[in-house]
PDB file of C-alpha atoms in Angstrom:
ATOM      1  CA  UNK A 202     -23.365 -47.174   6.763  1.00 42.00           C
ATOM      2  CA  UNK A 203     -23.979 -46.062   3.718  1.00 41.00           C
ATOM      3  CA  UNK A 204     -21.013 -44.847   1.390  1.00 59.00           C
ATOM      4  CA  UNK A 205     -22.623 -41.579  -0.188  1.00 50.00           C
ATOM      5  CA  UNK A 206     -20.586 -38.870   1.804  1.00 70.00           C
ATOM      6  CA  UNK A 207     -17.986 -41.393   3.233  1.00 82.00           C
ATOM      7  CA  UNK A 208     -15.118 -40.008   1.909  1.00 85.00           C
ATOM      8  CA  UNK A 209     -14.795 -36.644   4.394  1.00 87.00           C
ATOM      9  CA  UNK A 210     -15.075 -39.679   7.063  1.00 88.00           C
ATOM     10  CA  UNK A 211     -12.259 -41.837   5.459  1.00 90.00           C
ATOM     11  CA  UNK A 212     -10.024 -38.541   4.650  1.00 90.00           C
ATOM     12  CA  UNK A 213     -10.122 -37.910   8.534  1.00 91.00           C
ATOM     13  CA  UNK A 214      -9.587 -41.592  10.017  1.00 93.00           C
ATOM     14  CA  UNK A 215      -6.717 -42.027   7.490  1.00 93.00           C
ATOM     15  CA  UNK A 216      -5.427 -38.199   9.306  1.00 92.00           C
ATOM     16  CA  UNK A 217      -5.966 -39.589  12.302  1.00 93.00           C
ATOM     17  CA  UNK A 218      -4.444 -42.884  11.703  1.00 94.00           C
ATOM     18  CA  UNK A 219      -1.571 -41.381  10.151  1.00 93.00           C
ATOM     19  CA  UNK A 220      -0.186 -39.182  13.571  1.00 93.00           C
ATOM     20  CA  UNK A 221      -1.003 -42.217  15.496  1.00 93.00           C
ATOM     21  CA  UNK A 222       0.754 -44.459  13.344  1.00 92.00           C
ATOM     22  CA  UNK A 223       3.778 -42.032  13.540  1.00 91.00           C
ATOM     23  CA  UNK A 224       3.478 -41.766  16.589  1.00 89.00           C
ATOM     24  CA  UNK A 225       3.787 -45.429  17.601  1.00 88.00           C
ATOM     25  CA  UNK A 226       6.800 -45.844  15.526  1.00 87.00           C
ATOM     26  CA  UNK A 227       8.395 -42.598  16.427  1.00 81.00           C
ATOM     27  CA  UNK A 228       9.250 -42.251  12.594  1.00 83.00           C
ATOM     28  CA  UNK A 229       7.991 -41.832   8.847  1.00 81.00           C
ATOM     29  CA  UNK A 230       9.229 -45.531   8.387  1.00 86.00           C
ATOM     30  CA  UNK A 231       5.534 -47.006   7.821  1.00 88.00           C
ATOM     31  CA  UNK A 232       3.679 -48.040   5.271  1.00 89.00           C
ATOM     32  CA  UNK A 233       0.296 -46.676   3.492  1.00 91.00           C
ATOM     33  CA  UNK A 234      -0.876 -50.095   4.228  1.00 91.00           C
ATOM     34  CA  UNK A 235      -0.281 -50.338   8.328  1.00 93.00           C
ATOM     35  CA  UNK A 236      -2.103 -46.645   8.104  1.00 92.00           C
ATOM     36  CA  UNK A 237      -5.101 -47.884   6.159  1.00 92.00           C
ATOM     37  CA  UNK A 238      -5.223 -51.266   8.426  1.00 92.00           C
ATOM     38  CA  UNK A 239      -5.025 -48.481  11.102  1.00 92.00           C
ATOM     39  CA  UNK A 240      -8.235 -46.605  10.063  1.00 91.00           C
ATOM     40  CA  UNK A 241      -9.623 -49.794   8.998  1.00 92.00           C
ATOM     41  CA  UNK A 242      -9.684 -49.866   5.379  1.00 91.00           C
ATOM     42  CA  UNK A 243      -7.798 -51.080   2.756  1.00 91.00           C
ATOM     43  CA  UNK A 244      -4.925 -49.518   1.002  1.00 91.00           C
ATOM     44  CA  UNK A 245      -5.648 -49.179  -2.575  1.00 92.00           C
ATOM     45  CA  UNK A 246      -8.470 -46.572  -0.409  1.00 90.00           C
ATOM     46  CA  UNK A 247      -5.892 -44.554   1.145  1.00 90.00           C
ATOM     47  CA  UNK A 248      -3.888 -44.258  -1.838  1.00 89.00           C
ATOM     48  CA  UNK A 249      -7.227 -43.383  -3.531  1.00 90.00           C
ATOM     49  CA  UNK A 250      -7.928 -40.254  -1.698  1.00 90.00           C
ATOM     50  CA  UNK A 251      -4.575 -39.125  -1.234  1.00 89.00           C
ATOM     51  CA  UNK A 252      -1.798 -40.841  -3.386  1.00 86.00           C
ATOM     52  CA  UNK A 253       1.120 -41.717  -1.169  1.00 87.00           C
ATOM     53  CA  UNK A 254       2.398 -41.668   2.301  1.00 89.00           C
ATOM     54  CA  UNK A 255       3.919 -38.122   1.880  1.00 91.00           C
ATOM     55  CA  UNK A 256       0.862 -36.743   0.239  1.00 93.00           C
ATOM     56  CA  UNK A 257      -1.122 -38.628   3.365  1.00 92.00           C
ATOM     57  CA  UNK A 258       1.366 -37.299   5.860  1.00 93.00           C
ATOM     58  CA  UNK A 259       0.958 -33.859   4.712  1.00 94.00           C
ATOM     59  CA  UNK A 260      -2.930 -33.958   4.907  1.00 93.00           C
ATOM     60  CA  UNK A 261      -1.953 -35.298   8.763  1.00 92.00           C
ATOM     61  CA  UNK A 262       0.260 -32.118   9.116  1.00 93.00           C
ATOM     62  CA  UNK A 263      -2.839 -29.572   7.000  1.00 94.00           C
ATOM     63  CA  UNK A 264      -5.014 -31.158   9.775  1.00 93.00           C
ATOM     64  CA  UNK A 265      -2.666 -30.452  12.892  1.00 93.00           C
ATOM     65  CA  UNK A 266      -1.964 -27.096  11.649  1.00 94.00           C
ATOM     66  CA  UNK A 267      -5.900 -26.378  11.473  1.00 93.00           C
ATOM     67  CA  UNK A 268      -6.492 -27.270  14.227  1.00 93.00           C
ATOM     68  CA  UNK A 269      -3.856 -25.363  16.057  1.00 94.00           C
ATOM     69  CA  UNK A 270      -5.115 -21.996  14.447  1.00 94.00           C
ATOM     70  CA  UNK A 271      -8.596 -22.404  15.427  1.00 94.00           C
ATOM     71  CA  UNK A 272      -7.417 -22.935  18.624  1.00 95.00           C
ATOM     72  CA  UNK A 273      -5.092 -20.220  19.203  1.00 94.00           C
ATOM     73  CA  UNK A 274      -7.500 -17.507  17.597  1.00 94.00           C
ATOM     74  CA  UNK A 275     -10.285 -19.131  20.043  1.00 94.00           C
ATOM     75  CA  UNK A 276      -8.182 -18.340  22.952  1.00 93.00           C
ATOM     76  CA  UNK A 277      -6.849 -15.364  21.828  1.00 93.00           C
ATOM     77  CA  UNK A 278      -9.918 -13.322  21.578  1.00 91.00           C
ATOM     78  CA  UNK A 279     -10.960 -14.449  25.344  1.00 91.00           C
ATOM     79  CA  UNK A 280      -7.766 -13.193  26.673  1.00 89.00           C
ATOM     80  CA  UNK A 281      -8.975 -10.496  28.587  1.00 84.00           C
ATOM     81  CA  UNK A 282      -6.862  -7.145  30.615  1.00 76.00           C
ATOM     82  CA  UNK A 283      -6.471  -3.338  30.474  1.00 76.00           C
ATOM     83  CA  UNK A 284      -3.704  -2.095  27.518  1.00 69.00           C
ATOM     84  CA  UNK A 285      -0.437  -4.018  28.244  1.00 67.00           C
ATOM     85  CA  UNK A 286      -2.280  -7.060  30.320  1.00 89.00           C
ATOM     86  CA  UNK A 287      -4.013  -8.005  27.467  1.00 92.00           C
ATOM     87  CA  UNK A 288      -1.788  -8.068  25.638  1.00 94.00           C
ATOM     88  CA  UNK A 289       0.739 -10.272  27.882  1.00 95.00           C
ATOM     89  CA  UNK A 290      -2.651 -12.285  28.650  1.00 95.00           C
ATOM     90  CA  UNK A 291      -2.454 -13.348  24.599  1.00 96.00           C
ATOM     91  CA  UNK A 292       0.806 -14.237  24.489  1.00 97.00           C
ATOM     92  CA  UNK A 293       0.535 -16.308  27.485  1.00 97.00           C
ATOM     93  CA  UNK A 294      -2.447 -17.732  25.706  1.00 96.00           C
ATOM     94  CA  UNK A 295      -0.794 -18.483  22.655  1.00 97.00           C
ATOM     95  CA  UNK A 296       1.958 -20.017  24.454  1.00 97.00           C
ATOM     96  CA  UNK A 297      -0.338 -22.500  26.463  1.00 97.00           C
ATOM     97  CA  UNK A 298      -2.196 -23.624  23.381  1.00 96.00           C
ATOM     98  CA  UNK A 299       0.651 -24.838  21.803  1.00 95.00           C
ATOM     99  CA  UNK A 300       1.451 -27.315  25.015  1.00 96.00           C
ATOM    100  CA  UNK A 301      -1.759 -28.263  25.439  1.00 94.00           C
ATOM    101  CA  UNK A 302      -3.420 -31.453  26.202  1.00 91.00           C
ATOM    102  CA  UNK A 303      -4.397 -32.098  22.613  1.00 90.00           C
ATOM    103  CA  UNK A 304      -1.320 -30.608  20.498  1.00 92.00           C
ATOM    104  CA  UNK A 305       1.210 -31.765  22.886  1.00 93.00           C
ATOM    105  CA  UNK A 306       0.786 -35.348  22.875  1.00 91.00           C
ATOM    106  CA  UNK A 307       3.498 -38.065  21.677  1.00 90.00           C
ATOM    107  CA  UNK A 308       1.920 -38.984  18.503  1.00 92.00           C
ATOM    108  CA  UNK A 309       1.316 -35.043  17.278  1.00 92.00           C
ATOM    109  CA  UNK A 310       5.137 -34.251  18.632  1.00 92.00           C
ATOM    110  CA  UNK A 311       6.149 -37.617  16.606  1.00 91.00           C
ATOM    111  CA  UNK A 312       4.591 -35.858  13.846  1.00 92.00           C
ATOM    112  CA  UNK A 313       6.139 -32.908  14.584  1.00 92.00           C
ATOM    113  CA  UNK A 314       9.461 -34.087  14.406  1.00 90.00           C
ATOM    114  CA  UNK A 315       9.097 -35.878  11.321  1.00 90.00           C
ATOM    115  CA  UNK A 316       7.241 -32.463   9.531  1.00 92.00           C
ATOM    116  CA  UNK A 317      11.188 -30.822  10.119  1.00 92.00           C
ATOM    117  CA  UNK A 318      12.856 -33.834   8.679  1.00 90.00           C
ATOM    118  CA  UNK A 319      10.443 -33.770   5.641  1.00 91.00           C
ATOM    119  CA  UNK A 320      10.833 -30.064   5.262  1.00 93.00           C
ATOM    120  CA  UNK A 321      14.383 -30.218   4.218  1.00 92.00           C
ATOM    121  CA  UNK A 322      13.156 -32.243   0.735  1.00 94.00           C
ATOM    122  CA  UNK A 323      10.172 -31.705   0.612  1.00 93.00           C
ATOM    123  CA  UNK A 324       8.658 -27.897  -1.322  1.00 95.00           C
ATOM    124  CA  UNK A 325       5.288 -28.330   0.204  1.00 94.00           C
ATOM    125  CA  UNK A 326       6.168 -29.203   3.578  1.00 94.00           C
ATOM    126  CA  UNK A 327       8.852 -26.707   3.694  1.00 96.00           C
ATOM    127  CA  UNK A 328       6.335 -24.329   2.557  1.00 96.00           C
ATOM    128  CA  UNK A 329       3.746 -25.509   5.333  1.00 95.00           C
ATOM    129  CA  UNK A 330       6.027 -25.070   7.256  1.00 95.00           C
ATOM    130  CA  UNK A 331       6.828 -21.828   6.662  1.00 96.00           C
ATOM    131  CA  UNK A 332       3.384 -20.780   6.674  1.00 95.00           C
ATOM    132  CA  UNK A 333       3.093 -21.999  10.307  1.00 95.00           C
ATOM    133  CA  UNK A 334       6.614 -20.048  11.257  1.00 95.00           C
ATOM    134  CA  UNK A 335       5.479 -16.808   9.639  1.00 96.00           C
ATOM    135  CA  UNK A 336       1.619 -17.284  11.661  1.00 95.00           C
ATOM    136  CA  UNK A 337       3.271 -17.959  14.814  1.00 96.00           C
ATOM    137  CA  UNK A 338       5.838 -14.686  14.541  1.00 97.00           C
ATOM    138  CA  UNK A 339       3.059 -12.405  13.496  1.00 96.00           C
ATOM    139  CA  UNK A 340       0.995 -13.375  16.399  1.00 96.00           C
ATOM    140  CA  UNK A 341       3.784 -12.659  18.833  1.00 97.00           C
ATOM    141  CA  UNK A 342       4.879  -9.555  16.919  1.00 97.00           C
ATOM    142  CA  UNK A 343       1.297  -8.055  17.127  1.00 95.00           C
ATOM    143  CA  UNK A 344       1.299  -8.615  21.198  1.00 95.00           C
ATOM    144  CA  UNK A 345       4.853  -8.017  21.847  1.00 96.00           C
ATOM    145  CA  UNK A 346       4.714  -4.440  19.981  1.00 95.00           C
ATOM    146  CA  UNK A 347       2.702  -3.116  22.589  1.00 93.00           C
ATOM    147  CA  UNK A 348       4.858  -4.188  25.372  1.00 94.00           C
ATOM    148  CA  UNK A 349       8.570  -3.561  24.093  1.00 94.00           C
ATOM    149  CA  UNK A 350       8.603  -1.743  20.562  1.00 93.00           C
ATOM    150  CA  UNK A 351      11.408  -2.168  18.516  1.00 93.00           C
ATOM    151  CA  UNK A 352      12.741  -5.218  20.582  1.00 95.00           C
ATOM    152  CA  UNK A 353       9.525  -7.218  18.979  1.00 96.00           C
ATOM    153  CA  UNK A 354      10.549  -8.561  16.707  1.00 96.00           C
ATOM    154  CA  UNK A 355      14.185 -10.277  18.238  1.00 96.00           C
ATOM    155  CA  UNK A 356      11.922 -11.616  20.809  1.00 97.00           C
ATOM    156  CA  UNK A 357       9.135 -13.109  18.753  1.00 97.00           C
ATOM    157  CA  UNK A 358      11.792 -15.058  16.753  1.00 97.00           C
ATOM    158  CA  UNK A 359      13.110 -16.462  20.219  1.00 97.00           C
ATOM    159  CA  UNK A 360      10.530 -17.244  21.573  1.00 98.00           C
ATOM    160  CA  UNK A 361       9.121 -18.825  18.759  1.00 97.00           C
ATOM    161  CA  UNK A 362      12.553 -20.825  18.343  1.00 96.00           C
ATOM    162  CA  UNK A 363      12.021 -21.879  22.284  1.00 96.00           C
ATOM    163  CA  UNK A 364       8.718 -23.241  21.519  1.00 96.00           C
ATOM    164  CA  UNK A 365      10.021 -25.317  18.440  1.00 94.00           C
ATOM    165  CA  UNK A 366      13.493 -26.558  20.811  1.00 92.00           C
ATOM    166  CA  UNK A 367      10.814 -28.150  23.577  1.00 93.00           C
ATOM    167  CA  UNK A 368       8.822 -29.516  20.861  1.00 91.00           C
ATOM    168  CA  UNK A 369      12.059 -31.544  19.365  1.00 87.00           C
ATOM    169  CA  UNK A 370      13.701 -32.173  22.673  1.00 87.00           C
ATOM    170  CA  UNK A 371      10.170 -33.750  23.845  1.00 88.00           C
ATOM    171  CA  UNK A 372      10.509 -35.595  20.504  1.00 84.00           C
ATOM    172  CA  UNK A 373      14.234 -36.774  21.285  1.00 81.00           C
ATOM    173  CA  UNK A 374      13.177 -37.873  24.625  1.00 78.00           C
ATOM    174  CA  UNK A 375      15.924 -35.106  25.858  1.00 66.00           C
ATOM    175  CA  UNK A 376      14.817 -33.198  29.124  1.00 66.00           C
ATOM    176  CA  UNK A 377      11.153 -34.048  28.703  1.00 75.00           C
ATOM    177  CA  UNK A 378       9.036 -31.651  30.078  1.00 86.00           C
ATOM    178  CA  UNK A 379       4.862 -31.933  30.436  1.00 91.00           C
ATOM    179  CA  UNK A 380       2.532 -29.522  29.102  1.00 93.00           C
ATOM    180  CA  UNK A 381       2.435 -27.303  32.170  1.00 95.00           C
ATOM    181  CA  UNK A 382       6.421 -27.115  33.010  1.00 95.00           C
ATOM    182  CA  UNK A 383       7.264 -26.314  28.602  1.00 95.00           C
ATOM    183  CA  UNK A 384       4.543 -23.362  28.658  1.00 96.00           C
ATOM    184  CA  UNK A 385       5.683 -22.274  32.358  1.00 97.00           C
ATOM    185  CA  UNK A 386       9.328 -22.789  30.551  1.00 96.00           C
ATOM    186  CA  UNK A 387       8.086 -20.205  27.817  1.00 97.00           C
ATOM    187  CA  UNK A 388       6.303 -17.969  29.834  1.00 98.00           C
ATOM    188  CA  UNK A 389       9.790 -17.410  32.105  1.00 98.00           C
ATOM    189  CA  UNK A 390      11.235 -16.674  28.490  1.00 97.00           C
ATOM    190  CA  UNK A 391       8.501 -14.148  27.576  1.00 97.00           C
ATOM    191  CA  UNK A 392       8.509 -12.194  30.895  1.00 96.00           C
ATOM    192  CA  UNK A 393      12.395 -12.523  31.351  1.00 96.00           C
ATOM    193  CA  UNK A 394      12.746 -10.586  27.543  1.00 96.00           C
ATOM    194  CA  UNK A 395      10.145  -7.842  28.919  1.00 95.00           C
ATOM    195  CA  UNK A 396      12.065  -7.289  31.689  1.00 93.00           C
ATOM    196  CA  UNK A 397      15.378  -7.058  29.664  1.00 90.00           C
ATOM    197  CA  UNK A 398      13.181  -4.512  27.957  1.00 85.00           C
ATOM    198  CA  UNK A 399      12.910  -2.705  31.317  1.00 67.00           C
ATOM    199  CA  UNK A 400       9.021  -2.522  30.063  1.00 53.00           C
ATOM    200  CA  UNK A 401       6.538  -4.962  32.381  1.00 52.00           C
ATOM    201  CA  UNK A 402       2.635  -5.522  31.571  1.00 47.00           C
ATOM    202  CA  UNK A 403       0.493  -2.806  33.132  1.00 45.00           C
TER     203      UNK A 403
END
């Protein structure tokens, strides 16, 4: 193959090695080299396009965190239902996107996992991180409005802390739940704070 436009390819094999690598290992204890043997290249390569294994891990994270928006804002605009049923039918969306078959997997919870730890040292993965808090409570503030008012906002930040505690736990091996039972886990939470609201989906 020749190597004139390669280096999109490389970027994204090195991503993808990078969540499988943590993945397998369960931690950010490997090495640029085991990721570039993992995307099969070499390692001056990977440190090439990206620098070092944070810089690389971050990409991994940019790419996760992509992908996870498209998704969502696919599903969200097919979520169909009259005034208050649409909007529950988002939020259930957005709930099941996040535990589905391709973001809920061991290697992109691994990652996950390690994206907190890194977060606590790290200024751009803290502010990734951020970025992906303040997306996810927006998108749960603009559905949950509709449904209970001025309780939107208490319940978008628990909810949204629900969906990060299943992610860890899953992580931690602690009460391990499958795609289906963590959104259907969710989903009680959602409809459990509408009723509390004493308001239910039309």
């Amino acid at each position: 193959m020749p190597k004139v436009g390669m280096e999109p390819i490389r970027r994204d094999a090195l991503v993808k090695a990078t969540i499988a690598e943590i993945g397998r290992v369960g931690s950010l204890d490997v090495t640029v080299a085991e990721i570039a043997r993992s995307a099969g290249m070499s390692p001056a390569l990977a440190h090439h396009y990206f620098g070092g294994k944070e810089q690389i891990f971050l990409a991994a994270m940019r790419h996760v965190l992509r992908a996870l928006h498209r998704q969502v804002a696919v599903r969200l605009r097919a979520a169909r239902g009259d005034n208050g049923r649409r909007h529950h039918a988002r939020l259930v969306a957005l709930i099941r996107t996040n535990f589905d078959d391709e973001n809920y997997t061991p290697a992109v919870i691994a990652a996950w996992l390690n994206f907190y730890v890194l977060a606590q040292t790290s200024v751009e993965a803290n502010r990734l991180l951020r970025v992906y808090h303040g997306r996810l409570l927006s998108n749960l503030r603009h559905d949950l409005r509709p449904i209970v008012g001025g309780r939107a906002e208490a319940l978008a930040v628990r909810l949204g802390a629900l969906i990060d505690g299943v992610y860890l736990r899953q992580a931690l091996g602690d009460q391990a739940l499958d795609g289906k039972s963590a959104s259907a886990l969710v989903i009680a939470a959602l409809d459990a704070g509408i009723a509390e609201a004493n308001v239910r989906p039309e």
